[in-house]
Amino acid sequence: MGSATSSDSSGGSATTAGTAGTATTTAATTATDGSGSDDGSSTGTPVELTPMFVAMGDGGWTASSCDRGRTWTTHAFSDEQGDHTQWTGFGGLAYGPGGFVAGFGWGAEGGHILHAADGVTWTDLPAESFVDGGNAIGYGIYTSGVAALPSSFMIFSQRVWRSTNGVDWVTTDVSLPPGAEQLRQLRGFPESALLVAAVESQSGSQHPTGNFVVVSEDEGATWSEGTGFDGNCASPIQHSGDIEMLGDTLLVATGDVCRSPDRGLTWEVYTQPTGGSIQDLGHDDDGFIAAAGTQLMTSSDGVTWTTKGEIGTQLRAVAFVDGVYAGITSPGAAPWYSDDGVTWQAGELDAAVVGDLWIRDFAAVMIEGTCG
């Protein structure tokens, strides 16, 4: 969640291979585990790092918390909601050089890319931000996926775009591999320099029909598909479930969990190891975490899962940073937080949510300086 489009059976469209995506997920994304730091050794002055949570949903809706999940500042660009609008948030959320980028638009005319240096003040990027062959051509198209890599962002859309600051974008010749007719979720893992795409073949013309996962070690220039993956692990990942990475271990899960110990080369399948559906994945200091049912579950290896805490409600997204967990429900966007993952409390939005707002992605990061 890149460039002729293909028709989605649900009315959406996504990038086809050979031309130029998660829902970035509905799904929640832990942009960093918060373990990175800068000791300021070049200047002798320590750099202050502050934990921050950011959620995004349809309508260009965002919410950010600078006080460890207690209170949230919200903003929305539109009241449009649902799976097939110019403000559908399947494109997802990414944090990288220059701040945050969020992608919108699916199955309808138009699309939007938002940028925020601080995660609070968002701008709908103008036409001049998108350049092809030296000419500003604008955006105005659906967004299949947004991802951050070590030194850049990528957007998979009708074209594939790249930016080193989240504001200025240029087209690339990157494309998905043959048979990847629909991009269902896109994740970038900057610390591992790995790009992971959950894709689907609907026609069966260049790949057997169904869901599969491909990985790229060179920012989309080439892709590889490992062995042993089960498509059930990635269906319906555009609406629930996630891709997560810790070390060289990759997890793809919606209920069944596919686990790769070698960066996507080989996969093992575990049937519903959490006992039911998985809404989101992340990781804390001890291993993987999952929002499953009304529980937060943990696993050191992605195979054996135990209940860490009973939340009392089903979270659509969950993340961890600097010793604190936070999550959010969907629809409705009710935030929750916990200082230990065991006992959970309700957070507070600064404004009521309009309608049945669907949350599409979530990030937990450490930012330099003060937050908000």
GROMACS .gro file of C-alpha atoms in nm:
model
  372
    1MET     CA    1   0.000   0.000   0.000
    2GLY     CA    2   0.376   0.121  -1.005
    3SER     CA    3   0.259   0.237  -1.404
    4ALA     CA    4  -0.028   0.158  -1.610
    5THR     CA    5  -0.311   0.076  -1.378
    6SER     CA    6  -0.497  -0.248  -1.354
    7SER     CA    7  -0.852  -0.290  -1.238
    8ASP     CA    8  -0.899  -0.407  -0.882
    9SER     CA    9  -1.182  -0.648  -0.822
   10SER     CA   10  -1.304  -0.417  -0.548
   11GLY     CA   11  -1.303  -0.115  -0.776
   12GLY     CA   12  -0.956   0.014  -0.689
   13SER     CA   13  -0.646   0.024  -0.900
   14ALA     CA   14  -0.281  -0.038  -0.844
   15THR     CA   15   0.045  -0.029  -1.023
   16THR     CA   16   0.123  -0.297  -1.273
   17ALA     CA   17   0.468  -0.437  -1.314
   18GLY     CA   18   0.661  -0.315  -1.612
   19THR     CA   19   0.535   0.041  -1.591
   20ALA     CA   20   0.611   0.232  -1.335
   21GLY     CA   21   0.135   0.051  -0.226
   22THR     CA   22  -0.104  -0.059   0.231
   23ALA     CA   23  -0.255  -0.004   0.219
   24THR     CA   24   0.048   0.114   0.388
   25THR     CA   25  -0.153  -0.056   0.556
   26THR     CA   26  -0.430  -0.016   0.686
   27ALA     CA   27  -0.202  -0.114   0.895
   28ALA     CA   28   0.003   0.022   1.156
   29THR     CA   29   0.375   0.098   1.093
   30THR     CA   30   0.649   0.127   1.359
   31ALA     CA   31   0.879   0.362   1.175
   32THR     CA   32   1.156   0.301   1.429
   33ASP     CA   33   1.199   0.116   1.753
   34GLY     CA   34   1.337   0.427   1.914
   35SER     CA   35   1.670   0.269   1.989
   36GLY     CA   36   1.867   0.500   1.763
   37SER     CA   37   2.038   0.797   1.920
   38ASP     CA   38   2.282   1.073   1.847
   39ASP     CA   39   2.529   1.149   2.122
   40GLY     CA   40   2.623   1.480   1.964
   41SER     CA   41   2.989   1.379   1.958
   42SER     CA   42   3.065   1.604   1.662
   43THR     CA   43   2.973   1.914   1.865
   44GLY     CA   44   3.003   1.792   2.220
   45THR     CA   45   2.635   1.877   2.274
   46PRO     CA   46   2.393   1.591   2.336
   47VAL     CA   47   2.094   1.581   2.103
   48GLU     CA   48   1.758   1.569   2.278
   49LEU     CA   49   1.533   1.292   2.147
   50THR     CA   50   1.159   1.285   2.209
   51PRO     CA   51   0.920   0.993   2.151
   52MET     CA   52   0.629   1.060   1.918
   53PHE     CA   53   0.330   0.864   1.788
   54VAL     CA   54   0.153   0.954   1.463
   55ALA     CA   55  -0.166   0.799   1.321
   56MET     CA   56  -0.322   0.855   0.979
   57GLY     CA   57  -0.663   0.777   0.839
   58ASP     CA   58  -0.897   0.855   0.552
   59GLY     CA   59  -0.971   1.217   0.468
   60GLY     CA   60  -0.613   1.324   0.527
   61TRP     CA   61  -0.679   1.278   0.898
   62THR     CA   62  -0.374   1.269   1.123
   63ALA     CA   63  -0.323   1.253   1.498
   64SER     CA   64   0.003   1.302   1.684
   65SER     CA   65   0.102   1.255   2.046
   66CYS     CA   66   0.405   1.412   2.210
   67ASP     CA   67   0.326   1.302   2.567
   68ARG     CA   68   0.362   0.927   2.542
   69GLY     CA   69   0.015   0.862   2.403
   70ARG     CA   70  -0.184   1.057   2.662
   71THR     CA   71  -0.318   1.338   2.443
   72TRP     CA   72  -0.341   1.373   2.065
   73THR     CA   73  -0.345   1.670   1.825
   74THR     CA   74  -0.559   1.604   1.517
   75HIS     CA   75  -0.605   1.757   1.171
   76ALA     CA   76  -0.810   1.661   0.866
   77PHE     CA   77  -0.817   1.784   0.506
   78SER     CA   78  -1.150   1.631   0.403
   79ASP     CA   79  -1.460   1.452   0.533
   80GLU     CA   80  -1.432   1.192   0.253
   81GLN     CA   81  -1.403   0.843   0.394
   82GLY     CA   82  -1.414   0.488   0.264
   83ASP     CA   83  -1.214   0.259   0.036
   84HIS     CA   84  -1.257   0.439  -0.298
   85THR     CA   85  -1.195   0.813  -0.272
   86GLN     CA   86  -0.915   1.057  -0.345
   87TRP     CA   87  -0.858   1.067   0.034
   88THR     CA   88  -0.848   0.693   0.106
   89GLY     CA   89  -0.534   0.630   0.312
   90PHE     CA   90  -0.415   0.295   0.177
   91GLY     CA   91  -0.087   0.459   0.071
   92GLY     CA   92   0.020   0.466   0.432
   93LEU     CA   93   0.264   0.664   0.642
   94ALA     CA   94   0.644   0.673   0.647
   95TYR     CA   95   0.908   0.856   0.850
   96GLY     CA   96   1.247   0.937   0.702
   97PRO     CA   97   1.476   1.219   0.588
   98GLY     CA   98   1.282   1.543   0.616
   99GLY     CA   99   1.001   1.414   0.836
  100PHE     CA  100   0.675   1.231   0.764
  101VAL     CA  101   0.504   1.148   0.433
  102ALA     CA  102   0.148   1.016   0.400
  103GLY     CA  103  -0.017   0.891   0.079
  104PHE     CA  104  -0.386   0.907  -0.017
  105GLY     CA  105  -0.614   0.811  -0.305
  106TRP     CA  106  -0.753   0.477  -0.421
  107GLY     CA  107  -1.008   0.373  -0.682
  108ALA     CA  108  -1.116   0.730  -0.760
  109GLU     CA  109  -0.987   1.027  -0.955
  110GLY     CA  110  -0.726   1.223  -0.767
  111GLY     CA  111  -0.476   1.157  -0.494
  112HIS     CA  112  -0.275   1.349  -0.237
  113ILE     CA  113   0.068   1.335  -0.077
  114LEU     CA  114   0.100   1.507   0.260
  115HIS     CA  115   0.425   1.609   0.426
  116ALA     CA  116   0.503   1.720   0.781
  117ALA     CA  117   0.848   1.798   0.909
  118ASP     CA  118   0.725   1.764   1.267
  119GLY     CA  119   0.437   1.519   1.237
  120VAL     CA  120   0.191   1.787   1.347
  121THR     CA  121   0.173   2.056   1.077
  122TRP     CA  122   0.083   1.892   0.746
  123THR     CA  123   0.097   2.028   0.390
  124ASP     CA  124  -0.084   1.889   0.086
  125LEU     CA  125   0.208   1.902  -0.157
  126PRO     CA  126   0.146   2.121  -0.465
  127ALA     CA  127   0.189   2.029  -0.831
  128GLU     CA  128   0.538   2.178  -0.849
  129SER     CA  129   0.663   1.921  -0.596
  130PHE     CA  130   0.630   1.644  -0.858
  131VAL     CA  131   0.873   1.662  -1.150
  132ASP     CA  132   0.917   1.436  -1.450
  133GLY     CA  133   1.196   1.508  -1.699
  134GLY     CA  134   1.244   1.857  -1.558
  135ASN     CA  135   0.875   1.946  -1.583
  136ALA     CA  136   0.633   1.982  -1.294
  137ILE     CA  137   0.345   1.748  -1.371
  138GLY     CA  138   0.164   1.734  -1.037
  139TYR     CA  139   0.038   1.428  -0.858
  140GLY     CA  140  -0.339   1.385  -0.876
  141ILE     CA  141  -0.342   1.003  -0.887
  142TYR     CA  142  -0.402   0.714  -0.649
  143THR     CA  143  -0.135   0.603  -0.401
  144SER     CA  144  -0.054   0.233  -0.360
  145GLY     CA  145   0.229   0.267  -0.110
  146VAL     CA  146   0.472   0.503   0.062
  147ALA     CA  147   0.799   0.379   0.211
  148ALA     CA  148   1.114   0.518   0.370
  149LEU     CA  149   1.462   0.387   0.289
  150PRO     CA  150   1.801   0.487   0.435
  151SER     CA  151   1.834   0.812   0.238
  152SER     CA  152   1.505   0.861   0.056
  153PHE     CA  153   1.131   0.806   0.035
  154MET     CA  154   0.951   0.618  -0.241
  155ILE     CA  155   0.590   0.643  -0.360
  156PHE     CA  156   0.438   0.365  -0.569
  157SER     CA  157   0.153   0.503  -0.777
  158GLN     CA  158   0.080   0.533  -1.149
  159ARG     CA  159   0.447   0.625  -1.148
  160VAL     CA  160   0.714   0.546  -0.893
  161TRP     CA  161   0.849   0.858  -0.727
  162ARG     CA  162   1.158   0.924  -0.516
  163SER     CA  163   1.243   1.207  -0.276
  164THR     CA  164   1.538   1.279  -0.050
  165ASN     CA  165   1.344   1.523   0.168
  166GLY     CA  166   0.976   1.426   0.144
  167VAL     CA  167   0.888   1.747  -0.040
  168ASP     CA  168   1.060   1.740  -0.380
  169TRP     CA  169   0.977   1.433  -0.590
  170VAL     CA  170   1.108   1.299  -0.921
  171THR     CA  171   0.997   1.002  -1.128
  172THR     CA  172   1.207   0.685  -1.145
  173ASP     CA  173   1.223   0.382  -1.375
  174VAL     CA  174   1.146   0.147  -1.084
  175SER     CA  175   0.863  -0.102  -1.132
  176LEU     CA  176   0.719  -0.402  -0.955
  177PRO     CA  177   0.806  -0.749  -1.089
  178PRO     CA  178   0.593  -0.932  -1.347
  179GLY     CA  179   0.261  -1.054  -1.211
  180ALA     CA  180   0.243  -0.798  -0.931
  181GLU     CA  181  -0.080  -0.646  -1.058
  182GLN     CA  182  -0.197  -0.508  -0.726
  183LEU     CA  183   0.022  -0.361  -0.453
  184ARG     CA  184  -0.155  -0.439  -0.125
  185GLN     CA  185   0.103  -0.314   0.125
  186LEU     CA  186   0.448  -0.156   0.099
  187ARG     CA  187   0.700  -0.137   0.380
  188GLY     CA  188   1.047   0.011   0.388
  189PHE     CA  189   1.291  -0.085   0.663
  190PRO     CA  190   1.565   0.182   0.661
  191GLU     CA  191   1.783   0.013   0.923
  192SER     CA  192   1.793  -0.302   0.708
  193ALA     CA  193   1.788  -0.124   0.369
  194LEU     CA  194   1.507  -0.356   0.261
  195LEU     CA  195   1.190  -0.280   0.065
  196VAL     CA  196   0.906  -0.531   0.105
  197ALA     CA  197   0.588  -0.544  -0.104
  198ALA     CA  198   0.281  -0.758  -0.048
  199VAL     CA  199   0.129  -0.792  -0.394
  200GLU     CA  200  -0.142  -0.982  -0.578
  201SER     CA  201  -0.180  -1.143  -0.918
  202GLN     CA  202  -0.541  -1.136  -1.034
  203SER     CA  203  -0.511  -1.244  -1.398
  204GLY     CA  204  -0.259  -1.525  -1.354
  205SER     CA  205  -0.089  -1.427  -1.679
  206GLN     CA  206   0.261  -1.367  -1.541
  207HIS     CA  207   0.232  -1.521  -1.197
  208PRO     CA  208  -0.009  -1.772  -1.041
  209THR     CA  209  -0.315  -1.595  -0.904
  210GLY     CA  210  -0.315  -1.494  -0.540
  211ASN     CA  211  -0.112  -1.299  -0.288
  212PHE     CA  212   0.266  -1.315  -0.269
  213VAL     CA  213   0.556  -1.113  -0.126
  214VAL     CA  214   0.862  -0.973  -0.300
  215VAL     CA  215   1.166  -0.799  -0.151
  216SER     CA  216   1.425  -0.560  -0.289
  217GLU     CA  217   1.776  -0.497  -0.159
  218ASP     CA  218   1.840  -0.211  -0.408
  219GLU     CA  219   1.545   0.027  -0.364
  220GLY     CA  220   1.324  -0.143  -0.618
  221ALA     CA  221   1.575  -0.186  -0.902
  222THR     CA  222   1.542  -0.564  -0.871
  223TRP     CA  223   1.300  -0.787  -0.681
  224SER     CA  224   1.311  -1.143  -0.552
  225GLU     CA  225   1.036  -1.381  -0.443
  226GLY     CA  226   1.131  -1.635  -0.183
  227THR     CA  227   1.010  -1.993  -0.147
  228GLY     CA  228   0.747  -2.133   0.088
  229PHE     CA  229   0.526  -1.826   0.125
  230ASP     CA  230   0.153  -1.889   0.177
  231GLY     CA  231  -0.081  -1.629   0.027
  232ASN     CA  232  -0.317  -1.660   0.324
  233CYS     CA  233  -0.061  -1.469   0.531
  234ALA     CA  234  -0.116  -1.160   0.314
  235SER     CA  235  -0.492  -1.169   0.270
  236PRO     CA  236  -0.652  -0.920   0.346
  237ILE     CA  237  -0.339  -0.721   0.433
  238GLN     CA  238  -0.464  -0.403   0.265
  239HIS     CA  239  -0.728  -0.378   0.538
  240SER     CA  240  -0.575  -0.560   0.834
  241GLY     CA  241  -0.246  -0.725   0.916
  242ASP     CA  242   0.107  -0.604   0.860
  243ILE     CA  243   0.467  -0.664   0.757
  244GLU     CA  244   0.735  -0.629   1.026
  245MET     CA  245   1.109  -0.685   1.041
  246LEU     CA  246   1.349  -0.738   1.331
  247GLY     CA  247   1.710  -0.819   1.249
  248ASP     CA  248   1.695  -1.040   0.939
  249THR     CA  249   1.359  -1.190   1.037
  250LEU     CA  250   1.052  -1.084   0.840
  251LEU     CA  251   0.693  -1.146   0.944
  252VAL     CA  252   0.387  -1.112   0.721
  253ALA     CA  253   0.063  -1.174   0.904
  254THR     CA  254  -0.311  -1.124   0.894
  255GLY     CA  255  -0.403  -1.429   1.103
  256ASP     CA  256  -0.170  -1.695   0.969
  257VAL     CA  257   0.192  -1.585   1.008
  258CYS     CA  258   0.458  -1.629   0.741
  259ARG     CA  259   0.807  -1.599   0.886
  260SER     CA  260   1.133  -1.558   0.696
  261PRO     CA  261   1.459  -1.586   0.892
  262ASP     CA  262   1.667  -1.471   0.594
  263ARG     CA  263   1.523  -1.142   0.463
  264GLY     CA  264   1.255  -1.301   0.246
  265LEU     CA  265   1.454  -1.581   0.081
  266THR     CA  266   1.265  -1.866   0.249
  267TRP     CA  267   0.938  -1.872   0.441
  268GLU     CA  268   0.778  -2.086   0.711
  269VAL     CA  269   0.400  -2.082   0.772
  270TYR     CA  270   0.234  -2.085   1.114
  271THR     CA  271  -0.145  -2.119   1.127
  272GLN     CA  272  -0.303  -1.854   1.350
  273PRO     CA  273  -0.038  -1.869   1.625
  274THR     CA  274  -0.212  -1.586   1.814
  275GLY     CA  275  -0.544  -1.771   1.806
  276GLY     CA  276  -0.716  -1.540   1.559
  277SER     CA  277  -0.679  -1.242   1.331
  278ILE     CA  278  -0.385  -1.003   1.359
  279GLN     CA  279  -0.461  -0.636   1.309
  280ASP     CA  280  -0.107  -0.501   1.328
  281LEU     CA  281   0.255  -0.592   1.398
  282GLY     CA  282   0.542  -0.404   1.559
  283HIS     CA  283   0.830  -0.471   1.791
  284ASP     CA  284   0.953  -0.366   2.133
  285ASP     CA  285   1.279  -0.421   2.321
  286ASP     CA  286   1.209  -0.793   2.362
  287GLY     CA  287   1.082  -0.895   2.018
  288PHE     CA  288   0.771  -0.877   1.803
  289ILE     CA  289   0.436  -0.743   1.919
  290ALA     CA  290   0.091  -0.790   1.768
  291ALA     CA  291  -0.253  -0.638   1.813
  292ALA     CA  292  -0.471  -0.950   1.804
  293GLY     CA  293  -0.832  -0.936   1.911
  294THR     CA  294  -0.845  -0.729   2.229
  295GLN     CA  295  -0.497  -0.833   2.336
  296LEU     CA  296  -0.138  -0.722   2.296
  297MET     CA  297   0.067  -1.031   2.219
  298THR     CA  298   0.443  -1.073   2.214
  299SER     CA  299   0.692  -1.314   2.061
  300SER     CA  300   1.069  -1.332   2.076
  301ASP     CA  301   1.090  -1.521   1.748
  302GLY     CA  302   0.759  -1.469   1.561
  303VAL     CA  303   0.666  -1.835   1.615
  304THR     CA  304   0.546  -1.868   1.974
  305TRP     CA  305   0.314  -1.593   2.099
  306THR     CA  306   0.197  -1.507   2.450
  307THR     CA  307  -0.050  -1.252   2.583
  308LYS     CA  308   0.118  -0.952   2.740
  309GLY     CA  309  -0.188  -0.740   2.814
  310GLU     CA  310  -0.566  -0.730   2.782
  311ILE     CA  311  -0.658  -0.396   2.626
  312GLY     CA  312  -1.034  -0.431   2.651
  313THR     CA  313  -1.095  -0.318   2.295
  314GLN     CA  314  -0.962  -0.418   1.953
  315LEU     CA  315  -0.681  -0.196   1.831
  316ARG     CA  316  -0.634  -0.142   1.459
  317ALA     CA  317  -0.276  -0.030   1.510
  318VAL     CA  318  -0.012  -0.059   1.779
  319ALA     CA  319   0.347   0.059   1.821
  320PHE     CA  320   0.621   0.092   2.081
  321VAL     CA  321   0.890   0.351   2.140
  322ASP     CA  322   1.104   0.457   2.438
  323GLY     CA  323   0.931   0.227   2.685
  324VAL     CA  324   0.572   0.313   2.600
  325TYR     CA  325   0.308   0.138   2.388
  326ALA     CA  326   0.028   0.316   2.205
  327GLY     CA  327  -0.248   0.210   1.973
  328ILE     CA  328  -0.569   0.325   1.811
  329THR     CA  329  -0.903   0.169   1.720
  330SER     CA  330  -1.072   0.167   1.379
  331PRO     CA  331  -1.330   0.272   1.293
  332GLY     CA  332  -1.364   0.552   1.543
  333ALA     CA  333  -0.999   0.643   1.616
  334ALA     CA  334  -0.995   0.599   1.993
  335PRO     CA  335  -0.633   0.614   2.121
  336TRP     CA  336  -0.495   0.394   2.398
  337TYR     CA  337  -0.158   0.382   2.575
  338SER     CA  338   0.036   0.169   2.821
  339ASP     CA  339   0.364   0.213   3.007
  340ASP     CA  340   0.419  -0.161   3.036
  341GLY     CA  341   0.200  -0.328   2.771
  342VAL     CA  342  -0.003  -0.492   3.047
  343THR     CA  343  -0.229  -0.217   3.181
  344TRP     CA  344  -0.392   0.009   2.923
  345GLN     CA  345  -0.563   0.347   2.953
  346ALA     CA  346  -0.764   0.558   2.711
  347GLY     CA  347  -0.593   0.857   2.553
  348GLU     CA  348  -0.766   1.179   2.450
  349LEU     CA  349  -0.812   1.339   2.108
  350ASP     CA  350  -0.836   1.718   2.088
  351ALA     CA  351  -1.139   1.698   1.856
  352ALA     CA  352  -1.421   1.453   1.799
  353VAL     CA  353  -1.395   1.219   1.501
  354VAL     CA  354  -1.645   1.273   1.218
  355GLY     CA  355  -1.820   0.955   1.103
  356ASP     CA  356  -1.667   0.608   1.098
  357LEU     CA  357  -1.307   0.713   1.045
  358TRP     CA  358  -1.085   0.429   0.924
  359ILE     CA  359  -0.726   0.427   1.050
  360ARG     CA  360  -0.480   0.319   0.782
  361ASP     CA  361  -0.133   0.349   0.938
  362PHE     CA  362   0.058   0.431   1.255
  363ALA     CA  363   0.418   0.523   1.342
  364ALA     CA  364   0.630   0.550   1.654
  365VAL     CA  365   0.952   0.748   1.623
  366MET     CA  366   1.217   0.933   1.818
  367ILE     CA  367   1.252   1.288   1.689
  368GLU     CA  368   1.526   1.540   1.758
  369GLY     CA  369   1.433   1.829   1.985
  370THR     CA  370   1.092   1.897   2.127
  371CYS     CA  371   0.778   1.745   1.981
  372GLY     CA  372   0.481   1.936   1.840
   0.00000   0.00000   0.00000
